[in-house]
Amino acid sequence: MRIGVFTDSYKPYVGGVVRSIEIFTEELKQLGHEVYIFAPNYPGLPEEEDVFRFPSIPSTYKGFYLGLPFSTRLEEFLNSHPLDIIHVHSPFILGRLGARIAKKLDIPVVFTYHTLYDQYTHYVPLIKDLSKEFTRKVTVSFCNQCDLVITPTQIICTHIENMGVKSNIRWLPTGIDLTEFSSLDRTWLKKKFGLDPGEPVLLFVGRAAKEKNIPFVIDGFAKILEQYHKASLVIVGEGPETLNLKKYVKELALSERVFFTGNLSRVDLVNAYGGADLFVFSSATETQGIVIAEAKAAGLPVVAVNAFGVANMVSDGEDGYLVAMDRQAFSEQIMNLLKDDELRLCLAKRAVENAKQFSSRLCAQKLVQYYQELLDTRLTKTGAKAQ
């Protein structure tokens, strides 16, 4: 089938939505389907055969461009690349354009609910100053115009149902390429930063933004250092809070034990997972948290704040622990694992096993099944009308 993906967020921007689109696109193509991406343009990008770029303008969020929902080339492109189904990844700008095109072409439209938009109104293009309540109404209304709404975790499925979404909802996580984690260089991380091979390393991966709640991790780590003087915290990612976080670390006199890597290449990121001892996560606004699945695939037990999608990503007491939004409880749980090598190893083995349920191939096959069900339903309705 021929799939059109409309998104407000795409490469070279780095983020969870972009990663999800990349993973599913690669798998769908390997399964024999055609995928065309409709996304904002960025300065200096080369042309890509399967990517249609809209004119764009820089947003107030550093490094993020807003696609303008019009182009003189769009109709010609759609005529030469006829679509069977449209999958949108935003309820705004280009997502809404995709939904309008689907209606015009009389083809199904699918929406993946990646983000708790009412928790991110400071980032959402054009409506950042509006209320959370209004944002909920906008997103619920958009969901109810779609043939299928996909959520990355079951708990978010229930959440949007409670918000008032009446459309068909299925939950399907973004998968991970398990082969990436089959030959890890577990020495890379400690060699990179000159760390003692025998001392523990905690790892956080995520955008350096307020909603990721990274100061919570830093505060918890400060308590851990009281007992583990040579422990280290590695923070992977870049974002608007990077400078503030570095300043905060300096104020706490932790600069020699907390390391900021910025964005890493895919190979280096995978090896960073492999070289850590524990994965720590503090965001309370995730719909999934794909980095948790990646950490588990690398054999890292997880200690995370128990909130929204993260609660579906960690099997509490089996491959990690979910804790309340309490710094003391967070640091104590981490220290319990650092003290008990046998327990940590047991959780690590289970983490690898549990990560298999997030196989990108299996997730893509399930998505194709959902697409086909929509197409079959549309065909049945068309046939009934013709009679």
mmCIF file of C-alpha atoms in Angstrom:
data_model
loop_
_atom_site.group_PDB
_atom_site.id
_atom_site.type_symbol
_atom_site.label_atom_id
_atom_site.label_comp_id
_atom_site.label_asym_id
_atom_site.label_seq_id
_atom_site.Cartn_x
_atom_site.Cartn_y
_atom_site.Cartn_z
ATOM 1 C CA MET A 1 0.000 0.000 0.000
ATOM 2 C CA ARG A 2 0.986 3.654 -0.428
ATOM 3 C CA ILE A 3 1.115 5.608 2.818
ATOM 4 C CA GLY A 4 1.334 9.379 3.229
ATOM 5 C CA VAL A 5 2.847 10.548 6.536
ATOM 6 C CA PHE A 6 2.083 14.163 7.496
ATOM 7 C CA THR A 7 4.102 15.542 10.395
ATOM 8 C CA ASP A 8 5.049 18.882 11.936
ATOM 9 C CA SER A 9 8.228 17.321 13.299
ATOM 10 C CA TYR A 10 10.844 15.590 11.175
ATOM 11 C CA LYS A 11 14.551 15.370 10.466
ATOM 12 C CA PRO A 12 16.926 17.060 11.007
ATOM 13 C CA TYR A 13 15.023 17.882 14.203
ATOM 14 C CA VAL A 14 15.653 15.249 16.877
ATOM 15 C CA GLY A 15 12.846 13.923 19.066
ATOM 16 C CA GLY A 16 10.595 11.014 19.919
ATOM 17 C CA VAL A 17 8.048 11.704 17.162
ATOM 18 C CA VAL A 18 10.800 11.863 14.561
ATOM 19 C CA ARG A 19 12.327 8.634 15.838
ATOM 20 C CA SER A 20 8.937 6.909 15.720
ATOM 21 C CA ILE A 21 8.354 7.985 12.119
ATOM 22 C CA GLU A 22 11.845 6.854 11.124
ATOM 23 C CA ILE A 23 11.449 3.421 12.686
ATOM 24 C CA PHE A 24 8.011 2.695 11.260
ATOM 25 C CA THR A 25 8.954 4.052 7.822
ATOM 26 C CA GLU A 26 12.010 1.835 7.579
ATOM 27 C CA GLU A 27 10.075 -1.259 8.610
ATOM 28 C CA LEU A 28 7.102 -0.499 6.346
ATOM 29 C CA LYS A 29 9.402 -0.127 3.365
ATOM 30 C CA GLN A 30 11.122 -3.412 4.202
ATOM 31 C CA LEU A 31 7.667 -5.015 4.274
ATOM 32 C CA GLY A 32 7.141 -3.834 0.695
ATOM 33 C CA HIS A 33 5.037 -0.707 1.211
ATOM 34 C CA GLU A 34 5.600 2.786 -0.176
ATOM 35 C CA VAL A 35 5.910 5.609 2.354
ATOM 36 C CA TYR A 36 5.972 9.328 1.524
ATOM 37 C CA ILE A 37 6.801 11.874 4.223
ATOM 38 C CA PHE A 38 5.217 15.363 4.159
ATOM 39 C CA ALA A 39 7.170 17.617 6.508
ATOM 40 C CA PRO A 40 8.610 21.114 7.078
ATOM 41 C CA ASN A 41 11.675 22.164 5.152
ATOM 42 C CA TYR A 42 14.928 23.061 6.907
ATOM 43 C CA PRO A 43 17.744 25.207 5.498
ATOM 44 C CA GLY A 44 20.379 23.382 3.462
ATOM 45 C CA LEU A 45 18.582 20.040 3.163
ATOM 46 C CA PRO A 46 19.168 17.985 0.017
ATOM 47 C CA GLU A 47 16.142 16.744 -1.889
ATOM 48 C CA GLU A 48 14.880 13.287 -0.965
ATOM 49 C CA GLU A 49 12.809 11.230 -3.372
ATOM 50 C CA ASP A 50 10.246 10.099 -0.787
ATOM 51 C CA VAL A 51 10.064 13.294 1.281
ATOM 52 C CA PHE A 52 7.921 16.299 0.328
ATOM 53 C CA ARG A 53 9.056 19.454 2.114
ATOM 54 C CA PHE A 54 6.741 22.398 2.749
ATOM 55 C CA PRO A 55 7.991 25.984 2.990
ATOM 56 C CA SER A 56 8.709 26.736 6.635
ATOM 57 C CA ILE A 57 9.663 29.430 9.113
ATOM 58 C CA PRO A 58 11.788 29.166 12.283
ATOM 59 C CA SER A 59 9.792 28.840 15.497
ATOM 60 C CA THR A 60 10.556 30.324 18.902
ATOM 61 C CA TYR A 61 11.790 26.842 19.886
ATOM 62 C CA LYS A 62 15.449 26.649 18.914
ATOM 63 C CA GLY A 63 16.101 24.355 15.958
ATOM 64 C CA PHE A 64 12.419 23.707 15.183
ATOM 65 C CA TYR A 65 10.782 24.942 11.984
ATOM 66 C CA LEU A 66 7.054 25.367 11.351
ATOM 67 C CA GLY A 67 5.774 23.993 8.071
ATOM 68 C CA LEU A 68 3.395 26.260 6.149
ATOM 69 C CA PRO A 69 0.418 24.171 4.934
ATOM 70 C CA PHE A 70 0.545 25.096 1.263
ATOM 71 C CA SER A 71 2.756 24.507 -1.738
ATOM 72 C CA THR A 72 2.357 25.016 -5.468
ATOM 73 C CA ARG A 73 3.924 21.595 -5.970
ATOM 74 C CA LEU A 74 1.632 19.626 -3.644
ATOM 75 C CA GLU A 75 -1.159 18.767 -6.091
ATOM 76 C CA GLU A 76 1.297 17.615 -8.728
ATOM 77 C CA PHE A 77 3.119 15.453 -6.179
ATOM 78 C CA LEU A 78 -0.101 13.851 -4.973
ATOM 79 C CA ASN A 79 -1.208 13.150 -8.535
ATOM 80 C CA SER A 80 2.090 11.424 -9.323
ATOM 81 C CA HIS A 81 2.155 9.610 -5.960
ATOM 82 C CA PRO A 82 -1.430 8.439 -5.327
ATOM 83 C CA LEU A 83 -2.033 7.477 -1.694
ATOM 84 C CA ASP A 84 -4.120 4.681 -0.180
ATOM 85 C CA ILE A 85 -4.044 5.976 3.390
ATOM 86 C CA ILE A 86 -2.799 9.012 5.304
ATOM 87 C CA HIS A 87 -1.168 8.832 8.728
ATOM 88 C CA VAL A 88 -0.784 12.122 10.602
ATOM 89 C CA HIS A 89 1.437 12.722 13.610
ATOM 90 C CA SER A 90 0.130 16.051 14.844
ATOM 91 C CA PRO A 91 -3.319 17.606 15.375
ATOM 92 C CA PHE A 92 -1.939 20.945 14.169
ATOM 93 C CA ILE A 93 -0.660 22.560 10.946
ATOM 94 C CA LEU A 94 0.511 19.715 8.654
ATOM 95 C CA GLY A 95 -1.481 17.106 10.550
ATOM 96 C CA ARG A 96 -4.673 19.038 9.830
ATOM 97 C CA LEU A 97 -3.624 19.453 6.218
ATOM 98 C CA GLY A 98 -3.155 15.695 5.949
ATOM 99 C CA ALA A 99 -6.622 15.088 7.395
ATOM 100 C CA ARG A 100 -8.182 17.518 4.888
ATOM 101 C CA ILE A 101 -6.401 15.826 2.001
ATOM 102 C CA ALA A 102 -7.579 12.406 3.204
ATOM 103 C CA LYS A 103 -11.164 13.665 3.232
ATOM 104 C CA LYS A 104 -10.771 15.150 -0.243
ATOM 105 C CA LEU A 105 -9.293 11.910 -1.594
ATOM 106 C CA ASP A 106 -11.842 9.822 0.344
ATOM 107 C CA ILE A 107 -9.165 7.674 1.956
ATOM 108 C CA PRO A 108 -8.747 6.720 5.638
ATOM 109 C CA VAL A 109 -6.821 8.962 8.017
ATOM 110 C CA VAL A 110 -4.924 7.634 11.038
ATOM 111 C CA PHE A 111 -3.581 9.819 13.848
ATOM 112 C CA THR A 112 -0.899 8.804 16.344
ATOM 113 C CA TYR A 113 -1.385 10.615 19.649
ATOM 114 C CA HIS A 114 2.287 11.040 20.513
ATOM 115 C CA THR A 115 2.075 13.855 23.016
ATOM 116 C CA LEU A 116 0.059 14.984 26.028
ATOM 117 C CA TYR A 117 -0.513 18.271 24.251
ATOM 118 C CA ASP A 118 -2.120 20.027 27.209
ATOM 119 C CA GLN A 119 1.165 19.505 29.079
ATOM 120 C CA TYR A 120 3.181 21.075 26.262
ATOM 121 C CA THR A 121 1.266 24.245 25.412
ATOM 122 C CA HIS A 122 4.532 26.207 25.664
ATOM 123 C CA TYR A 123 5.783 24.322 22.575
ATOM 124 C CA VAL A 124 2.692 23.712 20.412
ATOM 125 C CA PRO A 125 2.866 25.943 17.327
ATOM 126 C CA LEU A 126 0.436 28.864 17.225
ATOM 127 C CA ILE A 127 -1.434 28.104 20.472
ATOM 128 C CA LYS A 128 1.260 28.218 23.127
ATOM 129 C CA ASP A 129 -0.507 31.010 25.030
ATOM 130 C CA LEU A 130 -3.882 29.302 25.136
ATOM 131 C CA SER A 131 -5.235 27.302 28.036
ATOM 132 C CA LYS A 132 -4.768 23.605 28.639
ATOM 133 C CA GLU A 133 -8.530 23.146 28.538
ATOM 134 C CA PHE A 134 -8.736 24.683 25.088
ATOM 135 C CA THR A 135 -5.829 22.520 23.904
ATOM 136 C CA ARG A 136 -7.656 19.404 25.109
ATOM 137 C CA LYS A 137 -10.786 20.433 23.202
ATOM 138 C CA VAL A 138 -8.793 21.032 20.033
ATOM 139 C CA THR A 139 -7.013 17.673 20.188
ATOM 140 C CA VAL A 140 -10.130 15.703 21.158
ATOM 141 C CA SER A 141 -12.055 17.287 18.282
ATOM 142 C CA PHE A 142 -9.272 16.368 15.863
ATOM 143 C CA CYS A 143 -9.146 12.780 17.146
ATOM 144 C CA ASN A 144 -12.872 12.419 16.572
ATOM 145 C CA GLN A 145 -12.426 13.341 12.912
ATOM 146 C CA CYS A 146 -10.001 10.474 12.322
ATOM 147 C CA ASP A 147 -10.805 6.909 11.310
ATOM 148 C CA LEU A 148 -8.312 5.518 13.815
ATOM 149 C CA VAL A 149 -6.339 6.994 16.705
ATOM 150 C CA ILE A 150 -3.201 5.173 17.827
ATOM 151 C CA THR A 151 -1.656 5.684 21.254
ATOM 152 C CA PRO A 152 1.822 4.405 22.143
ATOM 153 C CA THR A 153 0.644 2.800 25.401
ATOM 154 C CA GLN A 154 -2.561 1.395 26.845
ATOM 155 C CA ILE A 155 -2.692 3.908 29.671
ATOM 156 C CA ILE A 156 -2.793 6.787 27.159
ATOM 157 C CA CYS A 157 -5.581 4.996 25.301
ATOM 158 C CA THR A 158 -7.658 5.084 28.483
ATOM 159 C CA HIS A 159 -6.593 8.668 29.152
ATOM 160 C CA ILE A 160 -7.879 10.050 25.844
ATOM 161 C CA GLU A 161 -11.062 8.001 26.091
ATOM 162 C CA ASN A 162 -11.697 9.743 29.403
ATOM 163 C CA MET A 163 -10.984 13.065 27.697
ATOM 164 C CA GLY A 164 -13.840 12.402 25.267
ATOM 165 C CA VAL A 165 -12.297 10.717 22.217
ATOM 166 C CA LYS A 166 -14.984 8.569 20.565
ATOM 167 C CA SER A 167 -13.079 7.377 17.503
ATOM 168 C CA ASN A 168 -11.685 3.878 17.221
ATOM 169 C CA ILE A 169 -8.546 3.758 19.406
ATOM 170 C CA ARG A 170 -5.774 1.173 19.354
ATOM 171 C CA TRP A 171 -2.544 1.212 21.317
ATOM 172 C CA LEU A 172 0.672 0.361 19.541
ATOM 173 C CA PRO A 173 4.145 1.270 20.825
ATOM 174 C CA THR A 174 6.949 2.555 18.669
ATOM 175 C CA GLY A 175 9.210 -0.415 18.218
ATOM 176 C CA ILE A 176 12.973 -0.672 18.391
ATOM 177 C CA ASP A 177 15.474 -2.418 16.148
ATOM 178 C CA LEU A 178 16.681 -5.156 18.456
ATOM 179 C CA THR A 179 19.614 -5.971 16.181
ATOM 180 C CA GLU A 180 21.198 -2.634 17.146
ATOM 181 C CA PHE A 181 21.737 -3.990 20.646
ATOM 182 C CA SER A 182 23.210 -7.357 19.697
ATOM 183 C CA SER A 183 26.865 -6.250 19.627
ATOM 184 C CA LEU A 184 27.324 -3.451 22.153
ATOM 185 C CA ASP A 185 30.666 -1.896 22.987
ATOM 186 C CA ARG A 186 30.212 -1.792 26.744
ATOM 187 C CA THR A 187 33.561 -0.059 27.231
ATOM 188 C CA TRP A 188 32.864 2.965 25.002
ATOM 189 C CA LEU A 189 31.072 5.178 27.513
ATOM 190 C CA LYS A 190 33.563 4.904 30.359
ATOM 191 C CA LYS A 191 36.521 5.259 28.005
ATOM 192 C CA LYS A 192 34.926 8.323 26.411
ATOM 193 C CA PHE A 193 34.716 10.174 29.725
ATOM 194 C CA GLY A 194 37.676 8.593 31.490
ATOM 195 C CA LEU A 195 35.541 6.824 34.093
ATOM 196 C CA ASP A 196 36.692 4.052 36.405
ATOM 197 C CA PRO A 197 35.464 0.734 34.936
ATOM 198 C CA GLY A 198 34.502 -0.439 38.423
ATOM 199 C CA GLU A 199 32.343 2.569 39.375
ATOM 200 C CA PRO A 200 28.614 2.806 38.617
ATOM 201 C CA VAL A 201 27.221 4.983 35.811
ATOM 202 C CA LEU A 202 23.643 6.226 35.713
ATOM 203 C CA LEU A 203 22.258 7.184 32.300
ATOM 204 C CA PHE A 204 19.507 9.592 31.281
ATOM 205 C CA VAL A 205 18.512 10.020 27.619
ATOM 206 C CA GLY A 206 16.067 12.669 26.502
ATOM 207 C CA ARG A 207 15.565 16.194 25.241
ATOM 208 C CA ALA A 208 16.929 18.802 27.635
ATOM 209 C CA ALA A 209 13.585 20.477 28.247
ATOM 210 C CA LYS A 210 11.543 21.472 31.286
ATOM 211 C CA GLU A 211 8.968 18.708 30.908
ATOM 212 C CA LYS A 212 11.697 16.060 31.158
ATOM 213 C CA ASN A 213 12.206 17.075 34.809
ATOM 214 C CA ILE A 214 15.972 16.540 34.662
ATOM 215 C CA PRO A 215 16.774 18.567 37.829
ATOM 216 C CA PHE A 216 14.888 15.827 39.694
ATOM 217 C CA VAL A 217 17.451 13.283 38.445
ATOM 218 C CA ILE A 218 20.350 15.584 39.303
ATOM 219 C CA ASP A 219 19.047 16.121 42.846
ATOM 220 C CA GLY A 220 18.622 12.374 43.325
ATOM 221 C CA PHE A 221 22.125 11.778 42.027
ATOM 222 C CA ALA A 222 23.527 14.292 44.527
ATOM 223 C CA LYS A 223 22.140 12.118 47.335
ATOM 224 C CA ILE A 224 23.642 8.994 45.782
ATOM 225 C CA LEU A 225 27.083 10.603 45.736
ATOM 226 C CA GLU A 226 26.988 10.762 49.506
ATOM 227 C CA GLN A 227 27.575 6.982 49.477
ATOM 228 C CA TYR A 228 29.025 6.375 46.020
ATOM 229 C CA HIS A 229 31.636 9.093 45.707
ATOM 230 C CA LYS A 230 32.835 7.976 42.277
ATOM 231 C CA ALA A 231 29.441 7.302 40.720
ATOM 232 C CA SER A 232 28.695 9.235 37.524
ATOM 233 C CA LEU A 233 25.593 10.550 35.812
ATOM 234 C CA VAL A 234 25.609 10.829 32.020
ATOM 235 C CA ILE A 235 22.923 12.980 30.414
ATOM 236 C CA VAL A 236 22.421 12.413 26.689
ATOM 237 C CA GLY A 237 20.435 14.945 24.703
ATOM 238 C CA GLU A 238 20.212 18.582 23.743
ATOM 239 C CA GLY A 239 17.531 21.220 24.200
ATOM 240 C CA PRO A 240 16.531 24.648 25.478
ATOM 241 C CA GLU A 241 17.427 23.796 29.093
ATOM 242 C CA THR A 242 20.961 22.557 28.427
ATOM 243 C CA LEU A 243 22.721 25.698 29.648
ATOM 244 C CA ASN A 244 20.469 25.983 32.712
ATOM 245 C CA LEU A 245 21.135 22.349 33.606
ATOM 246 C CA LYS A 246 24.881 22.780 33.297
ATOM 247 C CA LYS A 247 24.659 25.863 35.491
ATOM 248 C CA TYR A 248 22.620 23.942 38.061
ATOM 249 C CA VAL A 249 25.159 21.116 38.113
ATOM 250 C CA LYS A 250 27.930 23.648 38.650
ATOM 251 C CA GLU A 251 26.024 25.287 41.524
ATOM 252 C CA LEU A 252 25.752 21.877 43.209
ATOM 253 C CA ALA A 253 29.489 21.280 42.689
ATOM 254 C CA LEU A 254 28.749 18.162 40.623
ATOM 255 C CA SER A 255 30.561 19.124 37.431
ATOM 256 C CA GLU A 256 33.195 16.416 37.876
ATOM 257 C CA ARG A 257 30.567 13.672 38.206
ATOM 258 C CA VAL A 258 27.813 14.770 35.782
ATOM 259 C CA PHE A 259 28.548 14.594 32.056
ATOM 260 C CA PHE A 260 26.537 16.177 29.231
ATOM 261 C CA THR A 261 27.073 14.523 25.855
ATOM 262 C CA GLY A 262 24.671 16.535 23.700
ATOM 263 C CA ASN A 263 23.049 14.597 20.867
ATOM 264 C CA LEU A 264 24.942 11.438 19.941
ATOM 265 C CA SER A 265 25.132 9.506 16.698
ATOM 266 C CA ARG A 266 22.977 6.401 16.693
ATOM 267 C CA VAL A 267 25.990 4.110 17.097
ATOM 268 C CA ASP A 268 27.361 6.117 20.013
ATOM 269 C CA LEU A 269 23.947 6.315 21.673
ATOM 270 C CA VAL A 270 23.524 2.545 21.541
ATOM 271 C CA ASN A 271 27.004 2.101 23.028
ATOM 272 C CA ALA A 272 26.176 4.669 25.721
ATOM 273 C CA TYR A 273 23.274 2.468 26.777
ATOM 274 C CA GLY A 274 25.582 -0.524 26.782
ATOM 275 C CA GLY A 275 28.179 1.149 28.970
ATOM 276 C CA ALA A 276 25.865 2.289 31.774
ATOM 277 C CA ASP A 277 24.733 0.349 34.837
ATOM 278 C CA LEU A 278 21.273 1.827 35.395
ATOM 279 C CA PHE A 279 18.830 3.891 33.374
ATOM 280 C CA VAL A 280 17.086 6.715 35.218
ATOM 281 C CA PHE A 281 14.062 8.621 33.965
ATOM 282 C CA SER A 282 12.122 11.492 35.487
ATOM 283 C CA SER A 283 9.590 12.752 32.938
ATOM 284 C CA ALA A 284 5.967 12.729 34.062
ATOM 285 C CA THR A 285 4.467 13.615 30.661
ATOM 286 C CA GLU A 286 5.503 10.721 28.398
ATOM 287 C CA THR A 287 3.022 8.854 26.240
ATOM 288 C CA GLN A 288 5.584 6.067 25.902
ATOM 289 C CA GLY A 289 9.238 6.854 26.492
ATOM 290 C CA ILE A 290 10.937 4.868 23.735
ATOM 291 C CA VAL A 291 14.304 5.440 25.417
ATOM 292 C CA ILE A 292 13.149 3.115 28.199
ATOM 293 C CA ALA A 293 12.614 0.287 25.722
ATOM 294 C CA GLU A 294 16.043 0.974 24.239
ATOM 295 C CA ALA A 295 17.661 0.938 27.666
ATOM 296 C CA LYS A 296 16.019 -2.385 28.470
ATOM 297 C CA ALA A 297 17.197 -3.848 25.152
ATOM 298 C CA ALA A 298 20.741 -2.933 26.223
ATOM 299 C CA GLY A 299 20.255 -4.768 29.516
ATOM 300 C CA LEU A 300 19.736 -1.777 31.791
ATOM 301 C CA PRO A 301 17.380 -1.979 34.758
ATOM 302 C CA VAL A 302 15.234 1.174 34.923
ATOM 303 C CA VAL A 303 14.309 3.435 37.822
ATOM 304 C CA ALA A 304 11.629 5.873 36.671
ATOM 305 C CA VAL A 305 8.924 8.150 37.973
ATOM 306 C CA ASN A 306 5.564 6.377 37.900
ATOM 307 C CA ALA A 307 3.523 8.498 35.483
ATOM 308 C CA PHE A 308 1.433 8.085 32.316
ATOM 309 C CA GLY A 309 3.076 6.070 29.522
ATOM 310 C CA VAL A 310 6.172 5.206 31.528
ATOM 311 C CA ALA A 311 3.993 3.068 33.777
ATOM 312 C CA ASN A 312 3.389 0.757 30.799
ATOM 313 C CA MET A 313 7.064 0.606 29.879
ATOM 314 C CA VAL A 314 8.515 -0.644 33.164
ATOM 315 C CA SER A 315 7.435 -3.886 34.810
ATOM 316 C CA ASP A 316 7.789 -2.793 38.422
ATOM 317 C CA GLY A 317 10.023 -5.154 40.386
ATOM 318 C CA GLU A 318 10.740 -7.233 37.277
ATOM 319 C CA ASP A 319 12.919 -5.162 34.957
ATOM 320 C CA GLY A 320 13.085 -1.992 37.033
ATOM 321 C CA TYR A 321 11.196 0.102 39.533
ATOM 322 C CA LEU A 322 8.521 2.775 39.357
ATOM 323 C CA VAL A 323 8.660 5.339 42.132
ATOM 324 C CA ALA A 324 6.612 8.333 43.220
ATOM 325 C CA MET A 325 7.687 11.853 42.366
ATOM 326 C CA ASP A 326 9.836 11.937 45.471
ATOM 327 C CA ARG A 327 13.593 12.589 45.342
ATOM 328 C CA GLN A 328 14.327 10.558 48.456
ATOM 329 C CA ALA A 329 12.409 7.507 47.215
ATOM 330 C CA PHE A 330 14.022 7.854 43.800
ATOM 331 C CA SER A 331 17.594 7.973 45.132
ATOM 332 C CA GLU A 332 16.966 5.189 47.655
ATOM 333 C CA GLN A 333 15.682 2.837 44.981
ATOM 334 C CA ILE A 334 18.720 3.517 42.843
ATOM 335 C CA MET A 335 21.051 2.895 45.793
ATOM 336 C CA ASN A 336 19.261 -0.377 46.588
ATOM 337 C CA LEU A 337 20.109 -1.608 43.111
ATOM 338 C CA LEU A 338 23.685 -0.358 43.263
ATOM 339 C CA LYS A 339 24.217 -2.253 46.521
ATOM 340 C CA ASP A 340 22.754 -5.532 45.251
ATOM 341 C CA ASP A 341 24.678 -6.864 42.256
ATOM 342 C CA GLU A 342 22.639 -10.084 42.126
ATOM 343 C CA LEU A 343 19.325 -8.226 42.013
ATOM 344 C CA ARG A 344 20.608 -5.775 39.407
ATOM 345 C CA LEU A 345 21.813 -8.628 37.196
ATOM 346 C CA CYS A 346 18.470 -10.408 37.549
ATOM 347 C CA LEU A 347 16.574 -7.282 36.502
ATOM 348 C CA ALA A 348 18.994 -6.717 33.636
ATOM 349 C CA LYS A 349 18.334 -10.178 32.190
ATOM 350 C CA ARG A 350 14.585 -9.689 32.468
ATOM 351 C CA ALA A 351 14.889 -6.240 30.851
ATOM 352 C CA VAL A 352 16.488 -7.762 27.757
ATOM 353 C CA GLU A 353 13.768 -10.398 27.568
ATOM 354 C CA ASN A 354 10.943 -7.902 28.041
ATOM 355 C CA ALA A 355 12.353 -5.569 25.395
ATOM 356 C CA LYS A 356 11.584 -8.185 22.747
ATOM 357 C CA GLN A 357 7.899 -7.214 22.847
ATOM 358 C CA PHE A 358 8.978 -3.881 21.333
ATOM 359 C CA SER A 359 10.399 -5.414 18.153
ATOM 360 C CA SER A 360 10.043 -2.799 15.405
ATOM 361 C CA ARG A 361 9.124 -5.474 12.863
ATOM 362 C CA LEU A 362 6.286 -6.836 14.994
ATOM 363 C CA CYS A 363 4.970 -3.327 15.667
ATOM 364 C CA ALA A 364 5.088 -2.448 11.959
ATOM 365 C CA GLN A 365 3.232 -5.630 11.043
ATOM 366 C CA LYS A 366 0.523 -4.729 13.535
ATOM 367 C CA LEU A 367 0.280 -1.231 12.023
ATOM 368 C CA VAL A 368 -0.128 -2.708 8.540
ATOM 369 C CA GLN A 369 -2.942 -4.851 9.927
ATOM 370 C CA TYR A 370 -4.688 -1.730 11.240
ATOM 371 C CA TYR A 371 -4.258 0.014 7.881
ATOM 372 C CA GLN A 372 -5.672 -2.959 6.000
ATOM 373 C CA GLU A 373 -8.710 -3.158 8.276
ATOM 374 C CA LEU A 374 -9.497 0.491 7.508
ATOM 375 C CA LEU A 375 -9.062 -0.036 3.777
ATOM 376 C CA ASP A 376 -11.267 -3.135 3.824
ATOM 377 C CA THR A 377 -13.950 -1.277 5.757
ATOM 378 C CA ARG A 378 -13.798 1.631 3.294
ATOM 379 C CA LEU A 379 -14.034 -0.782 0.365
ATOM 380 C CA THR A 380 -17.036 -2.544 1.913
ATOM 381 C CA LYS A 381 -18.845 0.769 2.449
ATOM 382 C CA THR A 382 -18.061 1.870 -1.110
ATOM 383 C CA GLY A 383 -19.400 -1.415 -2.471
ATOM 384 C CA ALA A 384 -22.579 -1.125 -0.403
ATOM 385 C CA LYS A 385 -23.192 2.415 -1.728
ATOM 386 C CA ALA A 386 -22.648 1.257 -5.305
ATOM 387 C CA GLN A 387 -25.369 -1.374 -4.879
#
